Amino acid sequence: MASEFLDDFASLAEQMIKAGEYVFGFFVNLGASDGVGADPLLRFTRTGVRGVAVEMDPERCAEYRNNFDGTLVTLFCLRLTREVLPIVAAAVPMGGYDVLKIDLDSYDCEFLWILLHDFDHRPSSVILEVNAAFPPPFEFAMLHHPAWDEANMTSLPHHLAYGCSLSYAVRLLTRQLPEPRYVLLQVAKKDAVFLREDVAERLLGTKEDPDEFSCYQVNLVESRGVETSRLREWFFGSDLQGTLDEMRTLVRSDLMTVLGDAAGSQAHFHLEVQEPSSDDSRSQHQHP
């Protein structure tokens, strides 16, 4: 069934309705660009639903405003930071809504955690751009640093150190988050789609987590900042510690290129291989 959802969230919403799941007709799009090019919410947004969208680039934000009905979409043309996020969250009239999409190329999983944990948002679905350069079982995530709130993201080259990996997102949403948690539905190119547990059970007949290794391997992965040969070695290689050491060196070098020597040498990130644990559920999200 997952292959039916590859084109647009609208396909998933249609299946949710058929399964008897309530569809609110509301979305949150963080990193909306113009809302058209490669946006998994395009068709859904054009069905007359309401929503909140955020885009930091003035030109792209102006294009978004021209592409969609301003009476239905609350559009913020600003840089999303931890200080600004409460303003955006306040524009969402409910904790439960249809879909939260995040594609910011910075410390994306921190934004995700704050919305779900601190603001108690529980959308039916989460579409998160994951950093596919870090295959399972490597858990990578950029953490907040003030330099990310000043970097010109639209002019940056395709870099390695951004966002979070699939394994990190899976642990965050399926184990660390207080209930109700989420179930991984699919990975398509660079987007991971998660369903809230009750939605997954109604739509799929189960809320059991799939094998993230299989989800990563069987889908067309779109990565950047790492050569195909190196990515293959990272995924299939057996020397996990050696790979971790190489990854950490490359991430630090990339951060110094993207953020500058001073900020790049200080910016924090999480990069570990962590085996599943039965007591992994925590009410507080902790970054080692």
CSV table of C-alpha atoms in Angstrom, one decimal:
chain,number,residue,atom,x,y,z
A,1,MET,CA,0.0,0.0,0.0
A,2,ALA,CA,2.9,2.4,0.7
A,3,SER,CA,3.8,2.8,-2.9
A,4,GLU,CA,0.4,4.5,-3.5
A,5,PHE,CA,1.6,7.4,-1.3
A,6,LEU,CA,4.8,8.3,-3.2
A,7,ASP,CA,3.4,11.2,-5.3
A,8,ASP,CA,1.7,13.5,-2.8
A,9,PHE,CA,0.1,13.5,0.7
A,10,ALA,CA,-3.2,13.8,-1.0
A,11,SER,CA,-3.0,10.1,-1.9
A,12,LEU,CA,-2.5,9.2,1.7
A,13,ALA,CA,-5.3,11.4,2.8
A,14,GLU,CA,-7.6,9.7,0.3
A,15,GLN,CA,-6.7,6.3,1.8
A,16,MET,CA,-7.2,7.6,5.3
A,17,ILE,CA,-10.7,8.7,4.4
A,18,LYS,CA,-11.5,5.3,2.9
A,19,ALA,CA,-10.2,3.7,6.1
A,20,GLY,CA,-12.6,5.8,8.2
A,21,GLU,CA,-9.8,8.1,9.6
A,22,TYR,CA,-10.9,11.7,10.1
A,23,VAL,CA,-9.2,14.2,7.9
A,24,PHE,CA,-9.0,17.8,9.3
A,25,GLY,CA,-8.1,19.6,6.1
A,26,PHE,CA,-5.1,21.3,7.7
A,27,PHE,CA,-1.4,21.1,7.1
A,28,VAL,CA,1.9,22.6,8.4
A,29,ASN,CA,4.7,23.1,5.9
A,30,LEU,CA,8.0,24.2,7.4
A,31,GLY,CA,10.5,24.9,4.6
A,32,ALA,CA,7.8,25.4,2.0
A,33,SER,CA,9.8,26.9,-0.9
A,34,ASP,CA,7.3,27.9,-3.6
A,35,GLY,CA,5.0,25.0,-2.6
A,36,VAL,CA,5.2,23.5,-6.0
A,37,GLY,CA,8.6,22.1,-7.0
A,38,ALA,CA,9.1,18.7,-5.4
A,39,ASP,CA,6.7,19.5,-2.5
A,40,PRO,CA,4.9,16.4,-1.2
A,41,LEU,CA,2.0,18.6,-0.1
A,42,LEU,CA,1.3,20.2,-3.5
A,43,ARG,CA,-1.8,18.4,-4.5
A,44,PHE,CA,-3.2,18.3,-1.0
A,45,THR,CA,-2.7,22.0,-0.6
A,46,ARG,CA,-4.6,22.7,-3.8
A,47,THR,CA,-7.7,20.8,-2.6
A,48,GLY,CA,-8.9,23.9,-0.7
A,49,VAL,CA,-7.5,22.9,2.7
A,50,ARG,CA,-6.2,25.3,5.3
A,51,GLY,CA,-2.6,25.4,6.6
A,52,VAL,CA,0.5,27.2,7.9
A,53,ALA,CA,3.6,27.6,5.7
A,54,VAL,CA,7.0,28.9,6.5
A,55,GLU,CA,9.7,29.9,3.9
A,56,MET,CA,12.8,32.0,4.7
A,57,ASP,CA,13.8,32.9,1.1
A,58,PRO,CA,11.9,36.1,0.1
A,59,GLU,CA,11.6,35.3,-3.6
A,60,ARG,CA,10.4,31.7,-3.0
A,61,CYS,CA,8.0,33.0,-0.3
A,62,ALA,CA,6.5,35.5,-2.8
A,63,GLU,CA,6.1,32.7,-5.3
A,64,TYR,CA,4.3,30.6,-2.7
A,65,ARG,CA,2.0,33.5,-2.0
A,66,ASN,CA,1.2,33.7,-5.7
A,67,ASN,CA,0.6,30.0,-6.0
A,68,PHE,CA,-1.9,29.5,-3.2
A,69,ASP,CA,-5.0,31.1,-1.7
A,70,GLY,CA,-3.9,33.6,1.0
A,71,THR,CA,-7.2,33.3,2.7
A,72,LEU,CA,-6.6,29.6,3.4
A,73,VAL,CA,-2.8,29.5,4.1
A,74,THR,CA,-1.1,31.5,6.8
A,75,LEU,CA,2.3,32.2,5.3
A,76,PHE,CA,5.3,33.3,7.3
A,77,CYS,CA,8.2,34.7,5.2
A,78,LEU,CA,10.8,34.4,7.9
A,79,ARG,CA,13.7,32.3,9.1
A,80,LEU,CA,12.5,29.6,11.4
A,81,THR,CA,14.5,29.6,14.7
A,82,ARG,CA,13.8,28.2,18.2
A,83,GLU,CA,12.8,31.8,19.2
A,84,VAL,CA,10.3,32.1,16.3
A,85,LEU,CA,8.8,28.6,16.5
A,86,PRO,CA,6.3,29.5,19.2
A,87,ILE,CA,4.8,32.2,16.9
A,88,VAL,CA,4.4,29.6,14.2
A,89,ALA,CA,3.0,27.0,16.6
A,90,ALA,CA,0.4,29.6,17.8
A,91,ALA,CA,-0.9,29.9,14.3
A,92,VAL,CA,-1.9,26.2,14.3
A,93,PRO,CA,-5.4,26.1,15.8
A,94,MET,CA,-5.2,22.5,17.0
A,95,GLY,CA,-2.7,19.9,18.2
A,96,GLY,CA,-4.2,17.3,15.9
A,97,TYR,CA,-4.0,18.0,12.2
A,98,ASP,CA,-3.3,16.1,9.0
A,99,VAL,CA,0.3,16.5,8.2
A,100,LEU,CA,3.5,18.2,9.4
A,101,LYS,CA,6.2,18.5,6.8
A,102,ILE,CA,9.7,19.6,7.7
A,103,ASP,CA,12.5,20.4,5.2
A,104,LEU,CA,14.8,23.1,6.6
A,105,ASP,CA,18.3,21.7,6.1
A,106,SER,CA,19.5,22.8,9.5
A,107,TYR,CA,18.6,21.3,12.9
A,108,ASP,CA,15.3,19.8,11.7
A,109,CYS,CA,14.8,17.1,14.3
A,110,GLU,CA,15.0,19.7,17.1
A,111,PHE,CA,12.1,21.6,15.5
A,112,LEU,CA,10.2,18.3,15.2
A,113,TRP,CA,10.8,17.4,18.8
A,114,ILE,CA,9.8,20.8,20.1
A,115,LEU,CA,6.5,20.8,18.2
A,116,LEU,CA,5.6,17.3,19.2
A,117,HIS,CA,6.9,17.2,22.7
A,118,ASP,CA,6.8,20.8,24.0
A,119,PHE,CA,3.7,22.0,22.1
A,120,ASP,CA,1.9,18.6,22.1
A,121,HIS,CA,1.3,18.5,18.4
A,122,ARG,CA,0.2,15.1,17.1
A,123,PRO,CA,-0.5,15.4,13.4
A,124,SER,CA,-1.9,12.2,11.7
A,125,SER,CA,1.3,12.1,9.6
A,126,VAL,CA,4.8,13.5,9.6
A,127,ILE,CA,6.8,14.0,6.4
A,128,LEU,CA,10.4,14.6,7.3
A,129,GLU,CA,13.3,15.2,4.9
A,130,VAL,CA,16.0,12.8,6.3
A,131,ASN,CA,19.7,13.0,5.5
A,132,ALA,CA,20.1,9.8,3.5
A,133,ALA,CA,23.9,10.2,3.5
A,134,PHE,CA,23.8,8.4,6.9
A,135,PRO,CA,22.3,5.0,6.3
A,136,PRO,CA,20.9,2.7,9.1
A,137,PRO,CA,22.1,2.1,11.8
A,138,PHE,CA,23.9,5.4,12.0
A,139,GLU,CA,22.0,8.0,14.0
A,140,PHE,CA,23.0,11.5,12.9
A,141,ALA,CA,21.4,14.8,13.8
A,142,MET,CA,22.5,18.4,13.7
A,143,LEU,CA,21.9,20.2,17.0
A,144,HIS,CA,21.2,23.9,17.4
A,145,HIS,CA,24.0,26.4,17.0
A,146,PRO,CA,23.4,30.2,16.5
A,147,ALA,CA,25.3,30.1,13.2
A,148,TRP,CA,22.5,28.0,11.6
A,149,ASP,CA,20.1,30.9,12.4
A,150,GLU,CA,22.3,33.3,10.3
A,151,ALA,CA,23.5,31.1,7.5
A,152,ASN,CA,22.2,31.8,4.0
A,153,MET,CA,20.7,28.4,3.4
A,154,THR,CA,19.6,29.1,-0.2
A,155,SER,CA,23.1,29.9,-1.3
A,156,LEU,CA,24.8,26.9,0.4
A,157,PRO,CA,26.2,24.1,-1.8
A,158,HIS,CA,24.9,20.6,-1.3
A,159,HIS,CA,26.5,19.8,2.0
A,160,LEU,CA,26.8,16.7,4.2
A,161,ALA,CA,26.0,18.1,7.7
A,162,TYR,CA,22.3,19.0,7.9
A,163,GLY,CA,19.0,17.6,9.3
A,164,CYS,CA,18.9,14.1,10.8
A,165,SER,CA,19.2,10.6,9.5
A,166,LEU,CA,16.5,8.0,9.2
A,167,SER,CA,17.7,5.9,12.2
A,168,TYR,CA,17.7,9.0,14.4
A,169,ALA,CA,14.2,10.0,13.3
A,170,VAL,CA,12.9,6.5,13.8
A,171,ARG,CA,14.3,6.4,17.4
A,172,LEU,CA,12.9,9.9,18.1
A,173,LEU,CA,9.4,9.2,16.8
A,174,THR,CA,8.9,5.5,17.6
A,175,ARG,CA,10.7,5.2,21.0
A,176,GLN,CA,11.6,8.5,22.7
A,177,LEU,CA,8.4,10.4,22.1
A,178,PRO,CA,5.7,10.0,24.8
A,179,GLU,CA,2.6,8.2,23.5
A,180,PRO,CA,1.0,8.5,21.0
A,181,ARG,CA,4.1,7.7,19.0
A,182,TYR,CA,4.6,7.2,15.3
A,183,VAL,CA,5.2,4.3,12.9
A,184,LEU,CA,7.5,4.5,9.8
A,185,LEU,CA,5.4,4.1,6.7
A,186,GLN,CA,7.9,4.6,3.9
A,187,VAL,CA,11.1,6.3,2.7
A,188,ALA,CA,10.9,7.8,-0.8
A,189,LYS,CA,14.1,9.6,-2.1
A,190,LYS,CA,14.8,12.0,0.8
A,191,ASP,CA,11.4,12.0,2.6
A,192,ALA,CA,10.5,9.6,5.4
A,193,VAL,CA,6.7,9.3,6.1
A,194,PHE,CA,5.4,8.5,9.5
A,195,LEU,CA,1.9,7.7,10.7
A,196,ARG,CA,0.6,8.2,14.2
A,197,GLU,CA,0.1,4.8,15.8
A,198,ASP,CA,-3.7,4.8,15.9
A,199,VAL,CA,-3.8,6.0,12.2
A,200,ALA,CA,-1.3,3.3,11.2
A,201,GLU,CA,-3.4,0.6,13.0
A,202,ARG,CA,-6.6,1.7,11.2
A,203,LEU,CA,-4.9,2.2,7.8
A,204,LEU,CA,-2.5,-0.7,7.8
A,205,GLY,CA,-4.0,-3.1,10.3
A,206,THR,CA,-0.9,-2.9,12.6
A,207,LYS,CA,1.2,-0.4,14.5
A,208,GLU,CA,4.3,-2.5,14.4
A,209,ASP,CA,7.5,-0.8,13.2
A,210,PRO,CA,8.9,-2.0,9.9
A,211,ASP,CA,12.5,-2.8,9.3
A,212,GLU,CA,14.2,0.6,8.7
A,213,PHE,CA,17.1,-1.1,6.9
A,214,SER,CA,14.6,-2.6,4.4
A,215,CYS,CA,12.8,0.7,4.0
A,216,TYR,CA,16.0,2.5,3.3
A,217,GLN,CA,17.4,-0.2,0.9
A,218,VAL,CA,14.3,-0.8,-1.3
A,219,ASN,CA,13.5,2.8,-2.0
A,220,LEU,CA,15.1,5.2,-4.4
A,221,VAL,CA,17.4,7.1,-2.0
A,222,GLU,CA,18.4,10.7,-2.8
A,223,SER,CA,21.5,11.8,-0.9
A,224,ARG,CA,24.0,14.6,-1.2
A,225,GLY,CA,27.4,15.5,0.1
A,226,VAL,CA,28.7,11.9,-0.2
A,227,GLU,CA,29.8,9.9,-3.2
A,228,THR,CA,27.8,6.9,-4.2
A,229,SER,CA,30.7,4.5,-3.6
A,230,ARG,CA,31.3,5.8,-0.1
A,231,LEU,CA,27.6,5.6,0.7
A,232,ARG,CA,27.5,2.0,-0.4
A,233,GLU,CA,30.5,1.2,1.8
A,234,TRP,CA,28.9,2.9,4.8
A,235,PHE,CA,25.7,1.0,4.3
A,236,PHE,CA,27.1,-2.5,3.6
A,237,GLY,CA,30.5,-2.3,5.5
A,238,SER,CA,31.1,-4.2,8.7
A,239,ASP,CA,33.6,-1.8,10.4
A,240,LEU,CA,31.0,0.4,12.2
A,241,GLN,CA,33.6,2.1,14.4
A,242,GLY,CA,35.9,2.9,11.5
A,243,THR,CA,32.9,4.3,9.5
A,244,LEU,CA,31.8,6.4,12.5
A,245,ASP,CA,35.3,7.9,12.8
A,246,GLU,CA,35.3,8.7,9.0
A,247,MET,CA,31.8,10.2,9.2
A,248,ARG,CA,32.7,12.4,12.2
A,249,THR,CA,35.8,13.7,10.4
A,250,LEU,CA,33.9,14.5,7.2
A,251,VAL,CA,31.0,16.2,9.1
A,252,ARG,CA,33.3,18.4,11.1
A,253,SER,CA,35.1,19.4,7.9
A,254,ASP,CA,31.8,20.1,6.1
A,255,LEU,CA,30.6,22.2,9.0
A,256,MET,CA,33.7,24.4,8.9
A,257,THR,CA,33.1,24.9,5.1
A,258,VAL,CA,29.4,25.7,5.5
A,259,LEU,CA,29.4,27.7,8.8
A,260,GLY,CA,33.0,29.0,8.8
A,261,ASP,CA,36.0,27.8,10.8
A,262,ALA,CA,35.0,29.3,14.1
A,263,ALA,CA,31.3,28.2,14.2
A,264,GLY,CA,32.0,25.0,12.3
A,265,SER,CA,34.6,23.9,14.8
A,266,GLN,CA,32.1,24.4,17.6
A,267,ALA,CA,28.7,23.3,16.2
A,268,HIS,CA,27.4,20.3,17.9
A,269,PHE,CA,26.0,17.2,16.3
A,270,HIS,CA,24.9,13.7,17.3
A,271,LEU,CA,26.5,10.8,15.5
A,272,GLU,CA,26.3,7.3,17.0
A,273,VAL,CA,25.4,3.7,16.4
A,274,GLN,CA,22.9,2.7,19.0
A,275,GLU,CA,21.4,-0.7,19.4
A,276,PRO,CA,17.6,-0.9,20.2
A,277,SER,CA,16.9,-1.0,23.9
A,278,SER,CA,13.7,-2.1,25.7
A,279,ASP,CA,13.9,0.8,28.1
A,280,ASP,CA,14.6,3.4,25.4
A,281,SER,CA,11.3,5.3,26.0
A,282,ARG,CA,11.8,8.6,27.7
A,283,SER,CA,9.6,11.5,28.4
A,284,GLN,CA,12.5,13.9,27.8
A,285,HIS,CA,14.5,14.1,24.6
A,286,GLN,CA,18.3,14.1,25.4
A,287,HIS,CA,21.1,14.9,23.0
A,288,PRO,CA,24.3,13.2,24.1
